[in-house]
CSV table of C-alpha atoms and ligand atoms in Angstrom, one decimal:
chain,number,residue,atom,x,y,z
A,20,UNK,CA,0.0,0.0,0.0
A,21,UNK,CA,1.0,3.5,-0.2
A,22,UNK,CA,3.5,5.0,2.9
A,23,UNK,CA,1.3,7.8,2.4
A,24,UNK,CA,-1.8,6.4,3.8
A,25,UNK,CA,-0.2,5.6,7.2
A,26,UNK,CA,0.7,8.1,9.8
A,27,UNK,CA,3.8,8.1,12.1
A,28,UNK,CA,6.0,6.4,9.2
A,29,UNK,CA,6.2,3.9,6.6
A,30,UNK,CA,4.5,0.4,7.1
A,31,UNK,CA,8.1,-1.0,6.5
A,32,UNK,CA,10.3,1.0,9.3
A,33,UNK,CA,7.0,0.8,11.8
A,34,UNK,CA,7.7,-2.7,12.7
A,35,UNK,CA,11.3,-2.2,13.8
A,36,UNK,CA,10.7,1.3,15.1
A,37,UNK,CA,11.1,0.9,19.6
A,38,UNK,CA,9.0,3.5,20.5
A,39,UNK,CA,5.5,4.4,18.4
A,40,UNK,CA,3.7,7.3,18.4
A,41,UNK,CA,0.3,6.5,20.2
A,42,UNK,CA,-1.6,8.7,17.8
A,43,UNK,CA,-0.2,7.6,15.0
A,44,UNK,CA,-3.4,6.7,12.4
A,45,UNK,CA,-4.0,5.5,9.0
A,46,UNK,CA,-5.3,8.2,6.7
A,47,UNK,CA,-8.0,6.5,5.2
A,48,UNK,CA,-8.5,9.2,2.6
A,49,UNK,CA,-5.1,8.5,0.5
A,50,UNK,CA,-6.4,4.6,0.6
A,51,UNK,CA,-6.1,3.0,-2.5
A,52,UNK,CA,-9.9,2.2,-4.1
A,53,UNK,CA,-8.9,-2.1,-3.6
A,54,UNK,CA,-8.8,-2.9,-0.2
A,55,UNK,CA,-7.0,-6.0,-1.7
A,56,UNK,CA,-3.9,-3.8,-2.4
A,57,UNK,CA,-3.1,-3.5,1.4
A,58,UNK,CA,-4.6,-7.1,2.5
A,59,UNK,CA,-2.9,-9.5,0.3
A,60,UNK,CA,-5.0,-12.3,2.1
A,61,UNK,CA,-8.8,-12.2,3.1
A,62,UNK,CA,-10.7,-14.8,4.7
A,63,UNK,CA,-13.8,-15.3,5.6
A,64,UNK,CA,-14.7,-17.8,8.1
A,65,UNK,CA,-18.1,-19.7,10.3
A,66,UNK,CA,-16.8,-20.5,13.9
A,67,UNK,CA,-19.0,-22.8,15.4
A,68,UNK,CA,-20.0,-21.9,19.5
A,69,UNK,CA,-19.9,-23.7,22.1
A,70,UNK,CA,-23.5,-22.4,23.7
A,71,UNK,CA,-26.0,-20.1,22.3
A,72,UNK,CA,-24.1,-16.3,23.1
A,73,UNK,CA,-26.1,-13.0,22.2
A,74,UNK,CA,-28.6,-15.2,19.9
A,75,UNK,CA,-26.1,-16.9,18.0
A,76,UNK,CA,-24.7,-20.5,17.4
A,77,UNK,CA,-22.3,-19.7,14.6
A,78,UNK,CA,-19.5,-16.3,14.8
A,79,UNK,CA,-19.1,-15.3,11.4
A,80,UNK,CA,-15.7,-13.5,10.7
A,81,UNK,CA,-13.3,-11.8,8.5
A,82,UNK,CA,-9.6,-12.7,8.5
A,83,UNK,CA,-7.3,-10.1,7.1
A,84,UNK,CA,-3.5,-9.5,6.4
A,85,UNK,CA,-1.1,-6.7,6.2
A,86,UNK,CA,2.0,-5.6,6.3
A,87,UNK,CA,2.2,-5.5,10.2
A,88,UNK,CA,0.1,-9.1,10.3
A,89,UNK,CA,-3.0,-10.5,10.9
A,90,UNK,CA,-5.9,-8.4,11.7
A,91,UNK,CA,-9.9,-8.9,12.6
A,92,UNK,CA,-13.1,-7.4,11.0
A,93,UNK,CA,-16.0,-8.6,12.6
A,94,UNK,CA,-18.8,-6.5,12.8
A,95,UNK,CA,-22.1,-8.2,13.7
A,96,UNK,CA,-24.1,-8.8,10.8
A,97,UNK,CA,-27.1,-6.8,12.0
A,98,UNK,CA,-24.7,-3.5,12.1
A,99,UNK,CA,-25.0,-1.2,9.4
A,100,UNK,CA,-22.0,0.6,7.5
A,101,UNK,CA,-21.4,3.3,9.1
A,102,UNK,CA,-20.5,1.7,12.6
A,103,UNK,CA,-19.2,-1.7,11.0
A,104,UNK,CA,-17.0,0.7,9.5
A,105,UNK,CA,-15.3,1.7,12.3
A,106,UNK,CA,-14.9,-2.2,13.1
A,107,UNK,CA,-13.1,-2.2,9.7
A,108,UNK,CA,-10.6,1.0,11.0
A,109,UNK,CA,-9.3,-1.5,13.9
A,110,UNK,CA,-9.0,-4.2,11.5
A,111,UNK,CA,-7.0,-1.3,9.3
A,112,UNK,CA,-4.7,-0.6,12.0
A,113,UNK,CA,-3.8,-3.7,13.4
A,114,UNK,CA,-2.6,-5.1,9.8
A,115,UNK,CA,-0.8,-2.5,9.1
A,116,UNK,CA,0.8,-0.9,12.3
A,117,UNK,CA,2.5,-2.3,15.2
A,118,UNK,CA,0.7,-1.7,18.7
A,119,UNK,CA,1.7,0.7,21.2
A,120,UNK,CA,4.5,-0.6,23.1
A,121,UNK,CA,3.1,-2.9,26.0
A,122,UNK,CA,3.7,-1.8,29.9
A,123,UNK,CA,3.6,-5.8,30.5
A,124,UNK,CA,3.8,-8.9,28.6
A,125,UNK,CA,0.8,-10.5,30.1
A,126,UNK,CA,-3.3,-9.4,30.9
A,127,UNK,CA,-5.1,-11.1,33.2
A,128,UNK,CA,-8.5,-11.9,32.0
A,129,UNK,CA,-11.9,-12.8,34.2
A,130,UNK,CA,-13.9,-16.0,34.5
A,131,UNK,CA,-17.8,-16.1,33.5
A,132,UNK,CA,-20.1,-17.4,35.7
A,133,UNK,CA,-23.6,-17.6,33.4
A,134,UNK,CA,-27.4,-17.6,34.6
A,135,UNK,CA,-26.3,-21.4,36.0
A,136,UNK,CA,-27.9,-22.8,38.9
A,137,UNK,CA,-26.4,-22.0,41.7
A,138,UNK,CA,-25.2,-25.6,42.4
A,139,UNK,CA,-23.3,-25.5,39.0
A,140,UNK,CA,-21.2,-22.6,40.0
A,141,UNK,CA,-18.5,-24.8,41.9
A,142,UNK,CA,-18.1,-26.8,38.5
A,143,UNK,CA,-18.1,-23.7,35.8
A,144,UNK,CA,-15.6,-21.9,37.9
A,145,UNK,CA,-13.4,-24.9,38.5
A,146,UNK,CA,-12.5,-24.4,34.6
A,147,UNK,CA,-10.9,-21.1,35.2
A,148,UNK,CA,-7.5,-22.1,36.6
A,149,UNK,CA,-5.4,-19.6,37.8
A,150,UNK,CA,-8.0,-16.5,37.5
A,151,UNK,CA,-8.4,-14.1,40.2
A,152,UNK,CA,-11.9,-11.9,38.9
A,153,UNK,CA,-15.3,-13.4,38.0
A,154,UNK,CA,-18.0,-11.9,36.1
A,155,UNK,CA,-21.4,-13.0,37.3
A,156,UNK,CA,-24.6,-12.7,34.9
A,157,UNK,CA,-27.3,-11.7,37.0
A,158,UNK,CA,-31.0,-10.3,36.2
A,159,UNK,CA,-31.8,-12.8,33.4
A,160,UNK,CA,-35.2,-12.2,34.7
A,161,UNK,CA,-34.9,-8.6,36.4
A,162,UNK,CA,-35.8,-8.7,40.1
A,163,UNK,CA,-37.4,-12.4,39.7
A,164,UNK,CA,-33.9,-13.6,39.7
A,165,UNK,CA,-32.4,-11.5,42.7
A,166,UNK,CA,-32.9,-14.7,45.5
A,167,UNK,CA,-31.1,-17.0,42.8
A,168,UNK,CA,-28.0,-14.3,41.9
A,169,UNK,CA,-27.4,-14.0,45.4
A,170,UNK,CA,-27.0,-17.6,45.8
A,171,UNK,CA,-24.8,-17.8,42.7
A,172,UNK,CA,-22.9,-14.7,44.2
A,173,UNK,CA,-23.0,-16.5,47.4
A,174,UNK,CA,-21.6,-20.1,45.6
A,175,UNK,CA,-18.9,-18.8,44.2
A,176,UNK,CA,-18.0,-17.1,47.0
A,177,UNK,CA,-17.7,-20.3,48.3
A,178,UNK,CA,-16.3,-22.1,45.8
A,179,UNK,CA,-13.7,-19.1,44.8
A,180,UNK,CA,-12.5,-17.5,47.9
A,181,UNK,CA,-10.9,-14.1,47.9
A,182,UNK,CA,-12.2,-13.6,43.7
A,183,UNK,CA,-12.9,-10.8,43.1
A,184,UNK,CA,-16.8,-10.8,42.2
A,185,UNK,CA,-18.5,-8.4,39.3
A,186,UNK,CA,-22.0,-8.5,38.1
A,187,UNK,CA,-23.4,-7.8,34.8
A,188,UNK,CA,-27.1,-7.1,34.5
A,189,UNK,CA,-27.0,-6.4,30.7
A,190,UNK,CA,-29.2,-3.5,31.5
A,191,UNK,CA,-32.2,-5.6,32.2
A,192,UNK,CA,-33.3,-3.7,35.4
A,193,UNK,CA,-35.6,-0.6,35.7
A,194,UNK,CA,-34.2,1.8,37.3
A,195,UNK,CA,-36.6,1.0,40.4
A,196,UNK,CA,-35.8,-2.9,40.1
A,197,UNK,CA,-32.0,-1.2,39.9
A,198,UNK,CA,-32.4,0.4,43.5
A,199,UNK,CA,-33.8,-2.9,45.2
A,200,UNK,CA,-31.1,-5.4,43.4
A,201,UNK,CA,-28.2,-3.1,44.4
A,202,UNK,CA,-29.7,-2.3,47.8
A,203,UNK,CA,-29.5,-6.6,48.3
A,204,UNK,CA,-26.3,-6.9,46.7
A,205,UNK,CA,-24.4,-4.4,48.7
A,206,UNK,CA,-24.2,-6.8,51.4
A,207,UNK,CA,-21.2,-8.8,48.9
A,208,UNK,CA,-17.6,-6.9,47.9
A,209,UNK,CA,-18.5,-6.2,44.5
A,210,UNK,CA,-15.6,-4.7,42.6
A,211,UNK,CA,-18.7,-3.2,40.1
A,212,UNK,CA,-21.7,-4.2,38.7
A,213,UNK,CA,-21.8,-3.7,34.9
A,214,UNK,CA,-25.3,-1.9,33.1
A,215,UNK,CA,-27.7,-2.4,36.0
A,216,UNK,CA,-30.2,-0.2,33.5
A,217,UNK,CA,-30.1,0.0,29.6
A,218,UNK,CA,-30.6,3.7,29.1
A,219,UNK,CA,-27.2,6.0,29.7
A,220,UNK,CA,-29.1,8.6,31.5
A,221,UNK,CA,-31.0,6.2,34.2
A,222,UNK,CA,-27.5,5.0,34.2
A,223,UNK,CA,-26.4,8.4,36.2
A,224,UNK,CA,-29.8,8.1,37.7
A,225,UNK,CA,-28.7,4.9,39.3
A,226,UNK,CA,-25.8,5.7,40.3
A,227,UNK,CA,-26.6,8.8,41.8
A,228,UNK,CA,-28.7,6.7,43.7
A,229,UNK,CA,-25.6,4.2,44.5
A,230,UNK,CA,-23.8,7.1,46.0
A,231,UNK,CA,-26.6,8.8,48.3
A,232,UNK,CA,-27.2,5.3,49.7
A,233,UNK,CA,-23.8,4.9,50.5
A,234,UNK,CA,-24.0,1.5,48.6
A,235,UNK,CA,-20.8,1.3,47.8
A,236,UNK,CA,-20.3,-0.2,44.6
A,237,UNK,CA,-19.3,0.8,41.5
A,238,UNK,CA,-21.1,1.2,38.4
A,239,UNK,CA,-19.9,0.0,35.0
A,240,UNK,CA,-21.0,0.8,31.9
A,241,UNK,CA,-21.1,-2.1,28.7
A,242,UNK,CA,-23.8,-1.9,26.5
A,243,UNK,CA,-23.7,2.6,26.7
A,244,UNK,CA,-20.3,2.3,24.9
A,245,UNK,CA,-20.6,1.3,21.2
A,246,UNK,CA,-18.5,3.8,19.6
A,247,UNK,CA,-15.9,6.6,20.3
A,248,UNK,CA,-18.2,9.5,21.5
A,249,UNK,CA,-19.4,7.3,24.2
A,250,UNK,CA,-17.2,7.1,26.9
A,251,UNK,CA,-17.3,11.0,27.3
A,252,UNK,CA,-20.7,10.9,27.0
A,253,UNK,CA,-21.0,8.5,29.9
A,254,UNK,CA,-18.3,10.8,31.7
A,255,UNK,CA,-19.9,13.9,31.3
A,256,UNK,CA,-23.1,12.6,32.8
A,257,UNK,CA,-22.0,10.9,35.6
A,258,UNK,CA,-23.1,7.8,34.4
A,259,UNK,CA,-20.1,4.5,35.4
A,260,UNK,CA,-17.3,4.9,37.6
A,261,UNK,CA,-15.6,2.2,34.8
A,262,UNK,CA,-15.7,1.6,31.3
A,263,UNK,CA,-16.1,-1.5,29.9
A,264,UNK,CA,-14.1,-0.8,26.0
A,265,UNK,CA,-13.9,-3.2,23.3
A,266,UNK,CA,-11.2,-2.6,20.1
A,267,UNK,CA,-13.0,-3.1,17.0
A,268,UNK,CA,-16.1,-0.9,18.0
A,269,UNK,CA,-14.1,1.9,19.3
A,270,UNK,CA,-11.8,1.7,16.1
A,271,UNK,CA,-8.9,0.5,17.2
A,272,UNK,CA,-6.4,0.3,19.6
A,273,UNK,CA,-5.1,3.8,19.6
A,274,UNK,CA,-8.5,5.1,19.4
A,275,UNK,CA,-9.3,3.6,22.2
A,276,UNK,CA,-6.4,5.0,24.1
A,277,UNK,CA,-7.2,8.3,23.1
A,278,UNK,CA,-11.4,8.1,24.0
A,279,UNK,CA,-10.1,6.1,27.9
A,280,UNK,CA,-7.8,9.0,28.1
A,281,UNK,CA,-10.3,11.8,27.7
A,282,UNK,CA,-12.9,10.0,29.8
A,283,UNK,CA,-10.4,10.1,32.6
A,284,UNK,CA,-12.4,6.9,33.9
A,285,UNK,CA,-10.4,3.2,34.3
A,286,UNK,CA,-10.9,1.2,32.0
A,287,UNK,CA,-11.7,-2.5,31.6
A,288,UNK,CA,-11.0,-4.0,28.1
A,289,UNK,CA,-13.7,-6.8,26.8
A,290,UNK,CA,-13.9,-8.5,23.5
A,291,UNK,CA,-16.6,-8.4,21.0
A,292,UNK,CA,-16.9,-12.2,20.5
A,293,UNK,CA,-13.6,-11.8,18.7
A,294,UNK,CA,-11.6,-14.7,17.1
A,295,UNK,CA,-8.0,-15.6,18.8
A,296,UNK,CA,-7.0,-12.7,16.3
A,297,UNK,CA,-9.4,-10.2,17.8
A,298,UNK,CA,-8.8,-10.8,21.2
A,299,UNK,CA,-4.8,-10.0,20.5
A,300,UNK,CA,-6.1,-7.0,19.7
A,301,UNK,CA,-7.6,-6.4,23.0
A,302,UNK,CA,-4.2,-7.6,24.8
A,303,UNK,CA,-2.5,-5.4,23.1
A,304,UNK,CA,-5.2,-2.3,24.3
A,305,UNK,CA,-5.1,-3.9,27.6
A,306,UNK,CA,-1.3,-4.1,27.8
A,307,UNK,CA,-1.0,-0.3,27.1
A,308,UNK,CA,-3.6,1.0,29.2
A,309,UNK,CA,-2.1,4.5,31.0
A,310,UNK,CA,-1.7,4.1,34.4
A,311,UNK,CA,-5.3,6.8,34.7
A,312,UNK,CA,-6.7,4.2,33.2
A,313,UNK,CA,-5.9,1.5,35.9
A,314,UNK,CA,-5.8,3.2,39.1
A,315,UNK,CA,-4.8,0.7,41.9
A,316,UNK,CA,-2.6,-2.0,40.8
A,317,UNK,CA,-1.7,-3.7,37.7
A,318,UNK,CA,-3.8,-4.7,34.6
A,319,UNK,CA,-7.9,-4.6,35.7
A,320,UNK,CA,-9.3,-8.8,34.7
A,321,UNK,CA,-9.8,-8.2,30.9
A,322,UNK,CA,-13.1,-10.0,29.6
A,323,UNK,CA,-11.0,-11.6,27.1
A,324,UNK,CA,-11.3,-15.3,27.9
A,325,UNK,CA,-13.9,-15.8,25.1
A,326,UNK,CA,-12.2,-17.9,22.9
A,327,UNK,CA,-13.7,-20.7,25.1
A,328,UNK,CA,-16.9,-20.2,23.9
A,329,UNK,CA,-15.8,-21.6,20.5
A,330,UNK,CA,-15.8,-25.1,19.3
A,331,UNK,CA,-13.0,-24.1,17.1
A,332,UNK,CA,-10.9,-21.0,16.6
A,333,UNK,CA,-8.6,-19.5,13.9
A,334,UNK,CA,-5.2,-20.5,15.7
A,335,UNK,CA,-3.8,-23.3,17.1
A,336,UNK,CA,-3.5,-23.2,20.2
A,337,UNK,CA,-6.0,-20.7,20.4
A,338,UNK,CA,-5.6,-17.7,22.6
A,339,UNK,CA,-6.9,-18.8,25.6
A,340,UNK,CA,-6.1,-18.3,29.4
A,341,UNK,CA,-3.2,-20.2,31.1
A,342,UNK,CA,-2.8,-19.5,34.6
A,343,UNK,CA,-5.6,-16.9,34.7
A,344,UNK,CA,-3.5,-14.4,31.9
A,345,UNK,CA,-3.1,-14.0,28.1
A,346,UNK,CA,0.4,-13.3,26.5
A,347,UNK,CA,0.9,-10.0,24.7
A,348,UNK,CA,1.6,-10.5,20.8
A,349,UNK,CA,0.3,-11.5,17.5
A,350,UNK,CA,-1.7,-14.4,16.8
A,351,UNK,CA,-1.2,-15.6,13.2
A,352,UNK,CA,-4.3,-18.3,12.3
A,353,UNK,CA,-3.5,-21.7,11.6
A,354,UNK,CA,-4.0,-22.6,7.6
A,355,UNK,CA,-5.5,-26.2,8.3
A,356,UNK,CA,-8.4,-24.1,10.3
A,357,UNK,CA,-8.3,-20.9,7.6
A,358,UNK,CA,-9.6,-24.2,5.6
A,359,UNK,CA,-11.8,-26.0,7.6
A,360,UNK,CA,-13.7,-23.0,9.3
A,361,UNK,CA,-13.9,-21.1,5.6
A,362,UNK,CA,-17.2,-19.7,4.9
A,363,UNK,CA,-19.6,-20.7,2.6
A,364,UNK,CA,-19.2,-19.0,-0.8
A,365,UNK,CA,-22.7,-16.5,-0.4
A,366,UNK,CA,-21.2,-15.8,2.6
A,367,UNK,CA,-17.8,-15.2,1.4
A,368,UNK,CA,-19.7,-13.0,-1.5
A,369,UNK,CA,-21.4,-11.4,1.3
A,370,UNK,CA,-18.6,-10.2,3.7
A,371,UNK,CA,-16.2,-9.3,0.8
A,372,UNK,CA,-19.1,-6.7,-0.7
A,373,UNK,CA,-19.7,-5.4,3.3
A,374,UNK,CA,-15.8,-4.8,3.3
A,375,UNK,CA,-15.9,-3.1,0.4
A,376,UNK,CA,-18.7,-0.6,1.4
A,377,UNK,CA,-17.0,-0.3,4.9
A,378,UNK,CA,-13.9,0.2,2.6
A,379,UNK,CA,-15.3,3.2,0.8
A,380,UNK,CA,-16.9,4.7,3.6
A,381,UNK,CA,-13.7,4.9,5.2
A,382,UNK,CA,-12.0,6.7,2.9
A,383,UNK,CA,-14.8,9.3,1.6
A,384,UNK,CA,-16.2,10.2,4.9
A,385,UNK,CA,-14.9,12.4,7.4
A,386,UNK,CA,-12.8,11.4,9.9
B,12,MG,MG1,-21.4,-6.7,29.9
C-alpha cells in the first residue's frame, strides 16, 4: 500500500521502530480504491459456538493480512455501514501498524459465571484455573432472579474464595428494580456491577442513587459504549465509575487509548466475541492502558477469555487463558483451520461486498 496512507512512518520502518507514536493513524483518505492492495489475504470464516451467546450458534468472521500481520473485521451482521466501518478501522490498524508498546507482557483476564444454577457454580468456575476476577450474569429475569443471583454470588464465594466478584445485569433492570437489586447486593464486595439499567441517562440516575445510599459499589458501563463518543458521554453525565471498552467498535487500539484518556475513567477491556486474532487486539489495548486508566494496581481482569466459547478458533492453540493471563503479541491463524472454518461462498460473497462498502466509507467520509 502507499507510505502515504499511514501516519507516524512507513509500514516497513513501523515494525522495527522501539518506541511508536500512540496517535499515529492511518489516513483512510489516500487509501487506495482495492482494499486488496493493502490485504494480500482475506478470509472469511463460520466458527462454530460452544452455547447459544447474544442469539447466535455460529460467529461469522473476516480474516485479514497486512504488512504488520493478521488483523480482525468482525462487525455483527445486524450492524449497518457506518458503525461496521469503524470495526473495519481497527482491522486497518492492526494489519498495518505495530501496537503501542506494551507496559507488560501478560493481561489477566476474568472467569464467567452464566445464569447457572447456583449448584453448578462450583463446577463452571473450576475451569478457570489460575484467574483471580469473576463476572457473574445476574437479572436474566430482572428482580425475579435476585434470591437466585445472590445464591450464585454466594456459591462462588464459596467455591472461589478471595475472587474478586463483578455483576453484569446487561441493563435488564428498571431503574426502580435497579435500586432494590443493588440495595441486596451491597451486602457482597462487589468490585462493580456492569449496566444495571439499559438507558445511559437512568444509568447516572442509578448511580446517583448508588452514592446517596452509601451503597458502595461501582457502576460500570457495557452496552452505553458502542462507539468513540461514548465514553465522554458516559463521563460527562455521571453515568459508570468504569468503562467496559472493546477494540474493534471503538476503532482500534489507539483510538481507544485516546477516548479512555479523555474519559479520565479506568478502564476495563472486553472482547466483541472476537476470534484468537481479535482478542490479541484487546491484549494489546489492555497491555498499554495508561496508568489513569488503571488506578490501583496492575492490569484490571480483561473479559478476554472468550475464545472458550468456540468449538473451534482460527489458531492453534487458540488464545486462551493459562494460569488466569493471556500473552501479549500477534496471533497468526493456523492454515489447516483458515480451511476447515472457511465460509460458505454466499457468505464469502457477502462479507467481501460489506468490506468493500465499509472500505469506501472509510475513505470518503470524514474522519
Ligand atoms: Mg457486559
Amino acid at each position: 500500500m502507499g507510505d502515504s496512507a499511514i501516519g507516524g512512518g512507513a509500514v516497513a520502518t513501523t515494525r522495527s521502530r522501539k518506541s511508536h507514536t500512540p496517535g499515529a493513524n492511518i489516513a483512510f483518505a489516500a487509501l487506495p480504491a482495492d482494499p486488496r492492495e493493502v490485504f494480500s489475504r482475506i478470509a472469511v470464516l463460520s466458527l462454530p459456538m460452544v452455547t447459544r451467546f447474544r442469539g447466535i450458534t455460529t460467529r461469522e468472521a473476516m480474516l485479514v493480512e497486512g504488512p504488520a500481520g493478521w488483523a480482525e473485521f468482525s462487525p455483527f451482521v445486524e450492524y449497518a455501514v457506518p458503525e461496521a466501518s469503524r470495526w473495519l478501522a481497527a482491522a486497518l490498524e492492526h494489519a498495518c501498524t505495530e501496537p503501542p508498546p506494551p507496559q507488560v507482557d501478560a493481561v489477566p483476564v476474568n472467569g464467567t459465571i452464566p445464569a447457572c444454577p447456583p449448584g453448578s457454580v462450583a463446577e463452571v468456575a473450576a475451569r478457570y484455573s489460575g484467574v483471580c476476577t469473576f463476572k457473574i450474569k445476574v437479572a436474566e429475569h430482572g428482580l425475579d432472579s435476585l434470591a437466585e443471583d445472590c445464591a450464585r454470588i454466594e456459591a462462588l464465594r464459596t467455591a472461589a474464595p478471595g475472587a474478586q466478584v463483578r455483576l453484569d445485569a446487561n441493563g435488564r433492570y428498571t431503574v426502580a428494580e435497579a435500586r432494590t437489586a443493588l440495595r441486596t447486593f451491597s451486602r457482597f464486595e462487589l468490585d462493580y456491577i456492569e449496566q444495571p439499567v439499559m438507558d445511559v441517562e437512568d444509568l447516572a440516575r442509578v448511580r446517583a442513587d448508588v452514592d446517596r445510599a452509601g451503597l458502595g459499589i461501582r457502576i460500570a458501563a457495557d452496552e452505553s459504549i458502542r462507539k468513540a463518543s461514548d465514553p465522554l458521554r458516559v463521563a460527562a453525565l455521571g453515568a459508570a465509575d468504569v468503562i467496559i471498552v472493546k477494540v474493534q467498535p471503538l476503532g482500534g487500539v489507539r483510538a481507544a487509548l485516546n477516548v479512555i484518556g479523555a474519559s479520565g475513567l479506568p478502564a476495563v477491556v472486553s472482547s466483541a466475541l472476537d476470534t484468537s486474532v481479535g482478542l490479541s487486539a484487546g491484549v494489546a489495548l489492555a497491555a498499554s492502558l495508561p496508568a489513569s486508566a488503571r488506578p490501583g494496581e496492575g492490569i484490571p481482569a480483561c473479559g478476554l477469555g472468550t475464545s472458550a466459547l468456540f468449538r473451534s478458533d482460527v489458531a492453534d492453540p487458540p488464545l486462551r487463558a493459562a494460569g488466569g493471563v493471556l500473552p501479549v503479541g500477534r496471533v497468526t491463524p493456523a492454515e489447516e483451520r483458515l480451511s476447515a472454518l472457511a465460509a460458505a461462498p454466499d457468505r464469502v460473497r457477502w462479507w467481501t461486498d460489506r468490506l468493500q462498502r465499509c472500505w469506501d466509507h472509510l475513505r470518503t467520509s470524514p474522519h
